[in-house]
mmCIF file of C-alpha atoms in Angstrom:
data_model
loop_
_atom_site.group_PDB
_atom_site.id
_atom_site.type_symbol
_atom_site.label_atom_id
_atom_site.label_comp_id
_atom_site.label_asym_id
_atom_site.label_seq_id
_atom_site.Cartn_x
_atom_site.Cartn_y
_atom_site.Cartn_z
ATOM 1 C CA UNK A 1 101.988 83.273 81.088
ATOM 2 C CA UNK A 2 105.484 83.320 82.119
ATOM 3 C CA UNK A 3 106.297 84.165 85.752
ATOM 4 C CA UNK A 4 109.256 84.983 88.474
ATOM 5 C CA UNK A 5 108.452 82.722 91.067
ATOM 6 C CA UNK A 6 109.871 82.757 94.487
ATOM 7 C CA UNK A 7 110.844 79.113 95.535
ATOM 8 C CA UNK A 8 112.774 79.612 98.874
ATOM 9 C CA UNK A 9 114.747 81.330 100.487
ATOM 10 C CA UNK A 10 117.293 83.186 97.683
ATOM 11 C CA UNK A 11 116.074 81.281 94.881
ATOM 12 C CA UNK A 12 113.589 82.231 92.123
ATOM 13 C CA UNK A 13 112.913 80.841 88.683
ATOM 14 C CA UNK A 14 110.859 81.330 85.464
ATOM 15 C CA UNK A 15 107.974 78.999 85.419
ATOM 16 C CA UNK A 16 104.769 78.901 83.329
ATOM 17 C CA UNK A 17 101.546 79.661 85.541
ATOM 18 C CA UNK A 18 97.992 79.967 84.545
ATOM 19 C CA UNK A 19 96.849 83.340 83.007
ATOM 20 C CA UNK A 20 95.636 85.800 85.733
ATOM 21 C CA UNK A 21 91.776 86.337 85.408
ATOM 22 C CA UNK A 22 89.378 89.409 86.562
ATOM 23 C CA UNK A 23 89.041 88.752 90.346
ATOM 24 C CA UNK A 24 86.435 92.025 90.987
ATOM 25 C CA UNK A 25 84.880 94.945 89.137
ATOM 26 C CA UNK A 26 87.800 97.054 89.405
ATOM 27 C CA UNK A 27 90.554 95.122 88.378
ATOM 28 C CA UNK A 28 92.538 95.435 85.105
ATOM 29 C CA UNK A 29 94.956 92.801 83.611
ATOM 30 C CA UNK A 30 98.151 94.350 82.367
ATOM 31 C CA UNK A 31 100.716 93.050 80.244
ATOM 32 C CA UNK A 32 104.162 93.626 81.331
ATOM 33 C CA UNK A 33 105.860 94.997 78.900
ATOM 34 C CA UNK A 34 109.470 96.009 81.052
ATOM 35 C CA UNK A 35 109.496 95.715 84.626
ATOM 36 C CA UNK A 36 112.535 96.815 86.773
ATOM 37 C CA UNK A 37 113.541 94.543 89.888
ATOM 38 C CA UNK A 38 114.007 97.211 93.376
ATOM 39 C CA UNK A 39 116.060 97.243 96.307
ATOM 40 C CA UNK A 40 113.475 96.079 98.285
ATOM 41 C CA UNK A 41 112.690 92.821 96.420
ATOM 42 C CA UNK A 42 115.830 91.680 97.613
ATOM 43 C CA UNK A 43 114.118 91.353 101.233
ATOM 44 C CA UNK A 44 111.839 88.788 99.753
ATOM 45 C CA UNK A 45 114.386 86.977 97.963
ATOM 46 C CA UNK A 46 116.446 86.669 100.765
ATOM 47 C CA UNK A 47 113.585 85.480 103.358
ATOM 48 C CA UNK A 48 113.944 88.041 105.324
ATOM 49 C CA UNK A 49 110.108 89.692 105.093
ATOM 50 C CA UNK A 50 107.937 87.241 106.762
ATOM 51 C CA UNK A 51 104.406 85.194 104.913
ATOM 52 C CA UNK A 52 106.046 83.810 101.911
ATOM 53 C CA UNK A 53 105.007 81.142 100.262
ATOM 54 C CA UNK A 54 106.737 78.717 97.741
ATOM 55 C CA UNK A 55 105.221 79.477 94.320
ATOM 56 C CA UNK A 56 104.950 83.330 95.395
ATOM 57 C CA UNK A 57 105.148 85.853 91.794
ATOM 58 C CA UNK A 58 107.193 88.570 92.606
ATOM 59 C CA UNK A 59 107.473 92.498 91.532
ATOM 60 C CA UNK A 60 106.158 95.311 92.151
ATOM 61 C CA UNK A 61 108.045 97.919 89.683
ATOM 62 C CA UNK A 62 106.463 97.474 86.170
ATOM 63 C CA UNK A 63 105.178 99.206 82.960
ATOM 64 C CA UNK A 64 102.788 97.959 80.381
ATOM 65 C CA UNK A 65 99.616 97.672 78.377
ATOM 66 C CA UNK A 66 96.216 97.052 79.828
ATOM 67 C CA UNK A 67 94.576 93.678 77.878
ATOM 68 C CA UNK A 68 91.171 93.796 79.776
ATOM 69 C CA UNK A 69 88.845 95.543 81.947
ATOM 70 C CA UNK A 70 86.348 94.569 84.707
ATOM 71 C CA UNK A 71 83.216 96.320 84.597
ATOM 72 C CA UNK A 72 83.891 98.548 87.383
ATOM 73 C CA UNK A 73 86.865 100.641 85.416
ATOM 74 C CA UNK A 74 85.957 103.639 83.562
ATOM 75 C CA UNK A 75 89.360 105.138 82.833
ATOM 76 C CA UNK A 76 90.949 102.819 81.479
ATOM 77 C CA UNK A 77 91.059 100.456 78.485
ATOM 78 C CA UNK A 78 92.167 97.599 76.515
ATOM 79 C CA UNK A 79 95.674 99.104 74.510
ATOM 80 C CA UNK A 80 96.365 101.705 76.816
ATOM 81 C CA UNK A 81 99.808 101.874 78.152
ATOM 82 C CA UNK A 82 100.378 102.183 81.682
ATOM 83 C CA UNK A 83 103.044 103.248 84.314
ATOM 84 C CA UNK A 84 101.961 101.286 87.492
ATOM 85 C CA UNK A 85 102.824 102.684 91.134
ATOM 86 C CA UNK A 86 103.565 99.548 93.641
ATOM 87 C CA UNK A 87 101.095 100.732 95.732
ATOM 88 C CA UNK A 88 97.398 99.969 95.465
ATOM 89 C CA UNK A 89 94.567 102.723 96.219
ATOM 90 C CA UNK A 90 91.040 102.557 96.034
ATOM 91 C CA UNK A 91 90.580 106.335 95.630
ATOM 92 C CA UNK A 92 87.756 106.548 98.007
ATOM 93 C CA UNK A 93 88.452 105.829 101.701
ATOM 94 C CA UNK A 94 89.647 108.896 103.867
ATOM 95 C CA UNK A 95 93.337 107.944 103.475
ATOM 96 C CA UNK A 96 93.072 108.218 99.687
ATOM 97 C CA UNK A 97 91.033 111.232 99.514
ATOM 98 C CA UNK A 98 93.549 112.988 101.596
ATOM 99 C CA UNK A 99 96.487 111.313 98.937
ATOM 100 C CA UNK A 100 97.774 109.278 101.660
ATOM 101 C CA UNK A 101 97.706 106.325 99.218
ATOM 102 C CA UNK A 102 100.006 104.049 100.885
ATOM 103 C CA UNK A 103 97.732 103.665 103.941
ATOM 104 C CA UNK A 104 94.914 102.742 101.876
ATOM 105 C CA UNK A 105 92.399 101.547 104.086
ATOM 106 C CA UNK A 106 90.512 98.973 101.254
ATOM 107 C CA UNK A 107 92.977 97.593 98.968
ATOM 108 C CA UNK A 108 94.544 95.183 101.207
ATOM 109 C CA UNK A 109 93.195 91.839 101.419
ATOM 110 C CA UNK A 110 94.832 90.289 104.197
ATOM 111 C CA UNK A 111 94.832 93.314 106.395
ATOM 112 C CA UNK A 112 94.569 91.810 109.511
ATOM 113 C CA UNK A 113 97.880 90.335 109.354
ATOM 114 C CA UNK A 114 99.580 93.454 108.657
ATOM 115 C CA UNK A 115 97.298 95.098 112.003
ATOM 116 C CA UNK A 116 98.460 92.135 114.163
ATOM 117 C CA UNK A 117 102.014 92.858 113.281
ATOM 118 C CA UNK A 118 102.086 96.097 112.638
ATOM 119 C CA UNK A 119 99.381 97.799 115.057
ATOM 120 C CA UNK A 120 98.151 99.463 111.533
ATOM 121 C CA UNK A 121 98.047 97.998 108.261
ATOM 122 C CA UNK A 122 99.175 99.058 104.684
ATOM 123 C CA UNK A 123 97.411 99.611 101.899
ATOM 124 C CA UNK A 124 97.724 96.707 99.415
ATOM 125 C CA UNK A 125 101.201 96.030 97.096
ATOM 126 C CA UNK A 126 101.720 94.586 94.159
ATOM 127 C CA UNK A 127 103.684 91.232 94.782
ATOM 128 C CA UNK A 128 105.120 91.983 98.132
ATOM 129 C CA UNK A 129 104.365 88.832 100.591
ATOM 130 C CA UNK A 130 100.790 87.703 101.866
ATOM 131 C CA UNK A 131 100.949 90.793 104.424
ATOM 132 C CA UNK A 132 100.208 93.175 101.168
ATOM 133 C CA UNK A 133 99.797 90.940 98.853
ATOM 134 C CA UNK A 134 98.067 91.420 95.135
ATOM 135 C CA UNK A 135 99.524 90.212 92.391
ATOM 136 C CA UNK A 136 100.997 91.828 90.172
ATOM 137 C CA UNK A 137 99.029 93.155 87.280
ATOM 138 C CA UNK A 138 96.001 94.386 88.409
ATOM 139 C CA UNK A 139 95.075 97.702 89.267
ATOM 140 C CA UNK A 140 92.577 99.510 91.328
ATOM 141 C CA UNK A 141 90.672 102.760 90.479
ATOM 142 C CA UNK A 142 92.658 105.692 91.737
ATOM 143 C CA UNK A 143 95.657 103.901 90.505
ATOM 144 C CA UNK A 144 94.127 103.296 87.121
ATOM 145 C CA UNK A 145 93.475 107.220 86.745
ATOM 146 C CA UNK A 146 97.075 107.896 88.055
ATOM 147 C CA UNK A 147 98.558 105.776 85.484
ATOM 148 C CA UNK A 148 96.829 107.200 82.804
ATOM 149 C CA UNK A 149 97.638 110.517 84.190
ATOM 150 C CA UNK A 150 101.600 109.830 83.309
ATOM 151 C CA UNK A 151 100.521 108.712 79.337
ATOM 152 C CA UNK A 152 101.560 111.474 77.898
ATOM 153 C CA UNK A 153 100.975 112.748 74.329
ATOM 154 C CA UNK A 154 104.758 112.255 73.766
ATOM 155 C CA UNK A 155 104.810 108.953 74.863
ATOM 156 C CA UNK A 156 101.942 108.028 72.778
ATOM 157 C CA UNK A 157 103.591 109.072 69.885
ATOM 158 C CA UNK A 158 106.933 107.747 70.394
ATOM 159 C CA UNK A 159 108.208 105.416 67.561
ATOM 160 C CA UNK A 160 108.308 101.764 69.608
ATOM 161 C CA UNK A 161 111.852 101.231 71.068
ATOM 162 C CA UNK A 162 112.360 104.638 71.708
ATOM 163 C CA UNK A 163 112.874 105.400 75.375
ATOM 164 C CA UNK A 164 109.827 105.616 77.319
ATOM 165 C CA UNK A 165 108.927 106.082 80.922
ATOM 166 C CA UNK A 166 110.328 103.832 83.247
ATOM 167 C CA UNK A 167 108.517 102.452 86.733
ATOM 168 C CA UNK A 168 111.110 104.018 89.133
ATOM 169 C CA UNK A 169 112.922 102.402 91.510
ATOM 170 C CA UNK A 170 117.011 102.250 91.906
ATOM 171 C CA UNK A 171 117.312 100.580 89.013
ATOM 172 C CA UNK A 172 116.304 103.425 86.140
ATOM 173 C CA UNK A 173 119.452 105.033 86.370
ATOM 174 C CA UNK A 174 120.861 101.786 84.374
ATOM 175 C CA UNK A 175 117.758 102.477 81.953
ATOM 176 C CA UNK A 176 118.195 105.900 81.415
ATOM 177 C CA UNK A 177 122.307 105.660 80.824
ATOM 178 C CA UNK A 178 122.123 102.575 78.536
ATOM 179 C CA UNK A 179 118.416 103.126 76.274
ATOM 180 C CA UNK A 180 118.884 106.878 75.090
ATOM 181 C CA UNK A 181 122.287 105.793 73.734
ATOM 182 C CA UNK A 182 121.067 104.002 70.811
ATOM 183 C CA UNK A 183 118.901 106.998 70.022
ATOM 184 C CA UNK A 184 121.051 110.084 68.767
ATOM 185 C CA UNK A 185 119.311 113.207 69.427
ATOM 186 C CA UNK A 186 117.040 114.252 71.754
ATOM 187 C CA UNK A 187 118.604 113.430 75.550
ATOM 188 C CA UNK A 188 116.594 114.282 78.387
ATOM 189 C CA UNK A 189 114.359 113.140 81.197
ATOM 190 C CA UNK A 190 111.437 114.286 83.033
ATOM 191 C CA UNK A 191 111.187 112.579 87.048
ATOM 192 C CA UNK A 192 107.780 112.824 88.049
ATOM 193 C CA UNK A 193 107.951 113.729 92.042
ATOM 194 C CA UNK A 194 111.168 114.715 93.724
ATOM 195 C CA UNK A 195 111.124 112.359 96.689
ATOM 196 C CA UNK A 196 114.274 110.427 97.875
ATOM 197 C CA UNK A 197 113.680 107.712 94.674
ATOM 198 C CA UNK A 198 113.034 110.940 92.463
ATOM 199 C CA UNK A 199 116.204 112.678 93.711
ATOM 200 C CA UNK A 200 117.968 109.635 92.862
ATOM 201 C CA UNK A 201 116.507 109.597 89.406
ATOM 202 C CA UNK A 202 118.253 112.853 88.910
ATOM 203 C CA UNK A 203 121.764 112.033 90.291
ATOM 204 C CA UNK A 204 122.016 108.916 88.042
ATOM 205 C CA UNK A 205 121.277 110.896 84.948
ATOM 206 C CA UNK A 206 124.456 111.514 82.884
ATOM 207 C CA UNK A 207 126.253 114.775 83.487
ATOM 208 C CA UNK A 208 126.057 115.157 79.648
ATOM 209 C CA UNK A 209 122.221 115.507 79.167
ATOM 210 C CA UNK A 210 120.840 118.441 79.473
ATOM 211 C CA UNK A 211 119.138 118.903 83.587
ATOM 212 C CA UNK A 212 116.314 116.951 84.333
ATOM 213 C CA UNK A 213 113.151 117.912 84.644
ATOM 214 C CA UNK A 214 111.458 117.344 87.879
ATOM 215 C CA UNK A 215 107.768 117.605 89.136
ATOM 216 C CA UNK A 216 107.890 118.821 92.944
ATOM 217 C CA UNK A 217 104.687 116.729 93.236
ATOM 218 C CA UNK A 218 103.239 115.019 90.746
ATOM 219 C CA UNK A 219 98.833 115.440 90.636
ATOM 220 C CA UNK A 220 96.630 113.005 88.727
ATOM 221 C CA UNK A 221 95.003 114.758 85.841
ATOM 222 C CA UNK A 222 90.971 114.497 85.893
ATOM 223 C CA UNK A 223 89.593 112.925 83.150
ATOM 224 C CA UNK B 1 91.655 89.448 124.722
ATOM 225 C CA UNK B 2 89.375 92.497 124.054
ATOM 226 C CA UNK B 3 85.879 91.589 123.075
ATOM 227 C CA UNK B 4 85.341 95.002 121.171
ATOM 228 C CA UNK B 5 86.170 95.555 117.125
ATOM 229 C CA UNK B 6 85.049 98.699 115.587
ATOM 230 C CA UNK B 7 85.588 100.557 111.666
ATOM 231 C CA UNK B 8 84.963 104.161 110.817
ATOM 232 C CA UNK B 9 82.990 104.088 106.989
ATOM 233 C CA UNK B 10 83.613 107.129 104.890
ATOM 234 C CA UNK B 11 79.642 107.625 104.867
ATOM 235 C CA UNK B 12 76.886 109.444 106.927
ATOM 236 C CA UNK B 13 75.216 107.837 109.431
ATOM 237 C CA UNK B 14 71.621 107.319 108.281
ATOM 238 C CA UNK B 15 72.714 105.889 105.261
ATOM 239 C CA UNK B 16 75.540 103.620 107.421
ATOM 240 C CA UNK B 17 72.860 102.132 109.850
ATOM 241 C CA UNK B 18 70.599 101.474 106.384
ATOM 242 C CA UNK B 19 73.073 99.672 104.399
ATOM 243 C CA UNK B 20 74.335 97.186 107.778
ATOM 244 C CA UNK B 21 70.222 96.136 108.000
ATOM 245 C CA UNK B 22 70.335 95.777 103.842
ATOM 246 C CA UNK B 23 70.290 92.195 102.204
ATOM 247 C CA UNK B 24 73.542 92.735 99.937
ATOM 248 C CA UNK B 25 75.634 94.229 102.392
ATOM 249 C CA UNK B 26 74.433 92.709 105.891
ATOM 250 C CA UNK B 27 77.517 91.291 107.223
ATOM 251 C CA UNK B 28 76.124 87.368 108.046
ATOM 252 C CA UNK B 29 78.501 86.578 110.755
ATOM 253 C CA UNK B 30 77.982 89.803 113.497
ATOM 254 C CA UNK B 31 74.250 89.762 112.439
ATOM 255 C CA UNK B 32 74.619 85.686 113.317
ATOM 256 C CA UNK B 33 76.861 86.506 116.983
ATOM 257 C CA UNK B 34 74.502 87.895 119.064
ATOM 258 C CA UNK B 35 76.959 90.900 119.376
ATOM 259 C CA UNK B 36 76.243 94.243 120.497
ATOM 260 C CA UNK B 37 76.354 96.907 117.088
ATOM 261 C CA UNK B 38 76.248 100.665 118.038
ATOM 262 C CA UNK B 39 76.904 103.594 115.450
ATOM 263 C CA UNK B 40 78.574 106.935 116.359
ATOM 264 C CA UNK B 41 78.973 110.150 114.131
ATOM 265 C CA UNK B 42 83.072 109.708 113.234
ATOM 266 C CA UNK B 43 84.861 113.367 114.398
ATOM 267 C CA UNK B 44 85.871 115.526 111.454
ATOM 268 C CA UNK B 45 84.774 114.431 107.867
ATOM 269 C CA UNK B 46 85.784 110.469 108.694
ATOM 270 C CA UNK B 47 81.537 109.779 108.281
ATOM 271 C CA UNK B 48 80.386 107.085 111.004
ATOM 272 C CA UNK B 49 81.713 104.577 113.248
ATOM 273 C CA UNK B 50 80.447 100.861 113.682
ATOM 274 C CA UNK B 51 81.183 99.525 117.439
ATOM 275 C CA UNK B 52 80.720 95.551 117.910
ATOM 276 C CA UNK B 53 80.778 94.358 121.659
ATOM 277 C CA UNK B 54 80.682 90.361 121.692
ATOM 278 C CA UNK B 55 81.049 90.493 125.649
ATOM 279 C CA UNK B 56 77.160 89.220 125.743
ATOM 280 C CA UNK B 57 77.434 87.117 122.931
ATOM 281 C CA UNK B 58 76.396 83.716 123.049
ATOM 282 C CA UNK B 59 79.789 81.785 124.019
ATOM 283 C CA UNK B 60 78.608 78.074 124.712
ATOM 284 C CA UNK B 61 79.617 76.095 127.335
ATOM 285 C CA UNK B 62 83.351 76.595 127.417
ATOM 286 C CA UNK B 63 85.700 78.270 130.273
ATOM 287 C CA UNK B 64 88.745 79.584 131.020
ATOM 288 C CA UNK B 65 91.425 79.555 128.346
ATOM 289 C CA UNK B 66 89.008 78.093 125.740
ATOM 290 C CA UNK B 67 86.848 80.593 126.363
ATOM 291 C CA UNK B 68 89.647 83.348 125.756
ATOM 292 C CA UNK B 69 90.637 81.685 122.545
ATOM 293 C CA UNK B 70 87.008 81.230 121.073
ATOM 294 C CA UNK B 71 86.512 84.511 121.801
ATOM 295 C CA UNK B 72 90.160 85.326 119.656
ATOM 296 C CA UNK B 73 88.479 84.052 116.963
ATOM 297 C CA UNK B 74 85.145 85.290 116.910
ATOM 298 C CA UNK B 75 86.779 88.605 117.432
ATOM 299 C CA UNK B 76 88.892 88.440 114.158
ATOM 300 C CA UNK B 77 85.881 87.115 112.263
ATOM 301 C CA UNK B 78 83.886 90.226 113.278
ATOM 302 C CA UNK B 79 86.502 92.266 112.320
ATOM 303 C CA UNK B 80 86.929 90.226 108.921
ATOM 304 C CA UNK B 81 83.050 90.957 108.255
ATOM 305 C CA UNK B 82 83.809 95.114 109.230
ATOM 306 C CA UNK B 83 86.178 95.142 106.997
ATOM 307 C CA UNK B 84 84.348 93.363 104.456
ATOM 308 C CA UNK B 85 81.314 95.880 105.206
ATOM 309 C CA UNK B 86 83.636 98.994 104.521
ATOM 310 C CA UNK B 87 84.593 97.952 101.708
ATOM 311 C CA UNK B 88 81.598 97.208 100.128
ATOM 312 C CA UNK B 89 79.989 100.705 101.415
ATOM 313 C CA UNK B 90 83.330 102.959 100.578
ATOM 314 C CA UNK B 91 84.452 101.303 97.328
ATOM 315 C CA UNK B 92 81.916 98.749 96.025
ATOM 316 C CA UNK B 93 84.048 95.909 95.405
ATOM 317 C CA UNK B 94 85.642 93.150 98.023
ATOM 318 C CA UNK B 95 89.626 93.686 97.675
ATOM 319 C CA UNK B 96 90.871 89.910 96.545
ATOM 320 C CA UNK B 97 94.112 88.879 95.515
ATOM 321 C CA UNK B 98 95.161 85.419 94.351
ATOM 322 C CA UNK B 99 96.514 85.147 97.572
ATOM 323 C CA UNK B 100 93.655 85.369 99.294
ATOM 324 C CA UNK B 101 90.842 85.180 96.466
ATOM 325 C CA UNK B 102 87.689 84.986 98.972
ATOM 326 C CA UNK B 103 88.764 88.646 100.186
ATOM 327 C CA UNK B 104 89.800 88.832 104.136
ATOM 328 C CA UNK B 105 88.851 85.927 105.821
ATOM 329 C CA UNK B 106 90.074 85.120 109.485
ATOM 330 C CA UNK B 107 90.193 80.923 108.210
ATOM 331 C CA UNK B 108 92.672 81.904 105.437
ATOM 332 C CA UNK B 109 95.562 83.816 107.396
ATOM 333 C CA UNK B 110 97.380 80.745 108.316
ATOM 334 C CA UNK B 111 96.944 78.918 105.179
ATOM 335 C CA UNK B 112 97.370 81.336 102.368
ATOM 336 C CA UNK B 113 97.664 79.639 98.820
ATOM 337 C CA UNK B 114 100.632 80.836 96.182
ATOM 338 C CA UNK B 115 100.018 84.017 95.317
ATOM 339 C CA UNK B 116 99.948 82.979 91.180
ATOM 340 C CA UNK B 117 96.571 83.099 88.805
ATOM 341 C CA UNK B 118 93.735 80.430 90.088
ATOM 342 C CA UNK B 119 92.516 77.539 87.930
ATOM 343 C CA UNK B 120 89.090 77.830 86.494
ATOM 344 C CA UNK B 121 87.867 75.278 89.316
ATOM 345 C CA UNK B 122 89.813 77.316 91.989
ATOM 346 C CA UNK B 123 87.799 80.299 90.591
ATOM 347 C CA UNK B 124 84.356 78.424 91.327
ATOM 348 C CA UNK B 125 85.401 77.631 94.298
ATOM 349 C CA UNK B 126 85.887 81.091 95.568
ATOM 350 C CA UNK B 127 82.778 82.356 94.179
ATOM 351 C CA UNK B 128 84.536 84.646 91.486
#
């Protein structure tokens, strides 16, 4: 496949790198269909987060379809289209049952760096240095039912090219003024959770759409 | 350098203190230390804590500084193995990444490959 890869300090180029493969039981492969790049990528391209390494794929904002399955995931399969949140959750630690998802305490593979630096580490993110690192494209359980949770039967339907849902960081605002312009009619947009990012979401939108639509909190659906 | 680690598992005691003495999830390196285990009910609904004490573990012949050191890095080992153990117990699965393929492992912090999909011998390698 074809990568971003993180070469040094403010540099990054295209490059072709091996296709990822299932690593455990609960990991999916998804294919990338847009991804956004976020404010905080910037602190990786610039050298400024620590652990690095030359040949490094980066991102961590991304939307796409799922292409395969590990034997572990129930809730998901091959063809489904996926919103994927940058951080990783396993769904069944204490930290995750109470929806504290960013403190996951099992989806972090290299947690005792963050701990040494830290005093407590993170829960595992999607190409974000070798403190949090997992690459991008994989997801775990929780995440997996999350994702799905944000398919909705609109979305499913949508004639391809229409405007979809976007993985939200600063950078949707650019999405949502430019895509629904080549689409007369319907102008709107729902933001799932009305956090800082969310808030942001709704400021961008263009004083000529109708108001957004925002969740206060947004709550996986059960299967 | 302490020469205590500990984990709380999201699981009940009895069941805990079985799976640490079972085949597929006995974690080689503490049971290999000579290291102290004890288990304690967690407070709340946090399920049961694991306590490793390597202060009477064997340490060889060494003294002073090296002594402080080895004992650095048997610490982080045992912690790499309770880590290892919880997730196992809590979510089935070792978290890998292509980082760090093997899952947490004290040897691998200071020389982490390219986080970018491994080769099919890489793969072998890691045990995947």
């Amino acid at each position: 496949m074809r990568a971003n890869v993180w070469s040094g300090r403010n540099t990054v180029q295209v490059e072709n790198v091996p296709d990822p493969k299932i690593l455990n039981d609960r990991d999916a492969i998804v294919k990338v269909t847009s991804t956004a790049i976020c404010g905080s990528d910037l602190h990786l391209y610039d050298g400024y987060i620590p652990t690095m390494k030359r040949g490094d794929i980066l991102g961590h904002e991304f939307m796409g379809e799922v292409v395969e399955t590990g034997k572990g995931v129930g809730n998901l399969q091959a063809g489904d289209r996926v919103v994927v949140p940058f951080t990783i959750a396993c769904g069944d630690c204490w930290s995750c049952r109470h929806e504290l998802y960013s403190v996951c305490e099992n989806s972090n593979p290299n947690a005792g760096i963050a701990e040494k630096m830290f005093g407590q580490p993170t829960a595992g993110i999607f190409g974000y240095s070798h403190i949090t690192w997992r690459l991008r494209g994989r997801a775990g359980r929780v995440r997996a039912r999350a994702i799905r949770g944000r398919r909705t039967d609109q979305d499913r339907e949508r004639p391809p090219g229409r405007p979809g849902p976007v993985p939200v960081g600063h950078l949707p605002h650019r999405l949502l003024r430019r895509r629904p312009m080549r689409h007369r009619g319907r102008r709107g947009v729902a933001v799932f959770g009305a956090g800082p990012v969310g808030q942001f979401a709704i400021a961008s939108a263009p004083s000529a759409w109708r108001p957004p639509t925002a969740t206060e909190r947004w709550t996986p659906s059960s299967e | 350098v302490s020469a205590r680690a500990s984990v709380t598992v999201g699981r009940a005691r009895d069941e805990v203190e079985r799976l640490w003495q079972s085949p597929d999830y006995r974690p080689e390196y503490i049971a290999g230390s000579g290291a102290e285990v004890t288990f304690a009910d967690a407070l709340g609904d946090r399920g049961t804590e694991i306590h490793v004490d390597l202060a009477g573990a064997k340490s060889g012949r060494l003294a002073g500084l090296a002594k402080k050191l080895a004992r650095g890095v048997r610490r982080a080992k045992v912690k790499d193995d309770l880590r290892r153990f919880k997730q196992h117990v809590e979510t089935g699965v070792i978290a890998r990444s292509e980082g760090t393929p093997e899952g947490e492992r004290a040897e691998r912090k200071l020389s982490q490959r390219p986080a970018q999909p491994l080769s099919d011998s890489e793969l072998e390698k890691a045990g995947i």
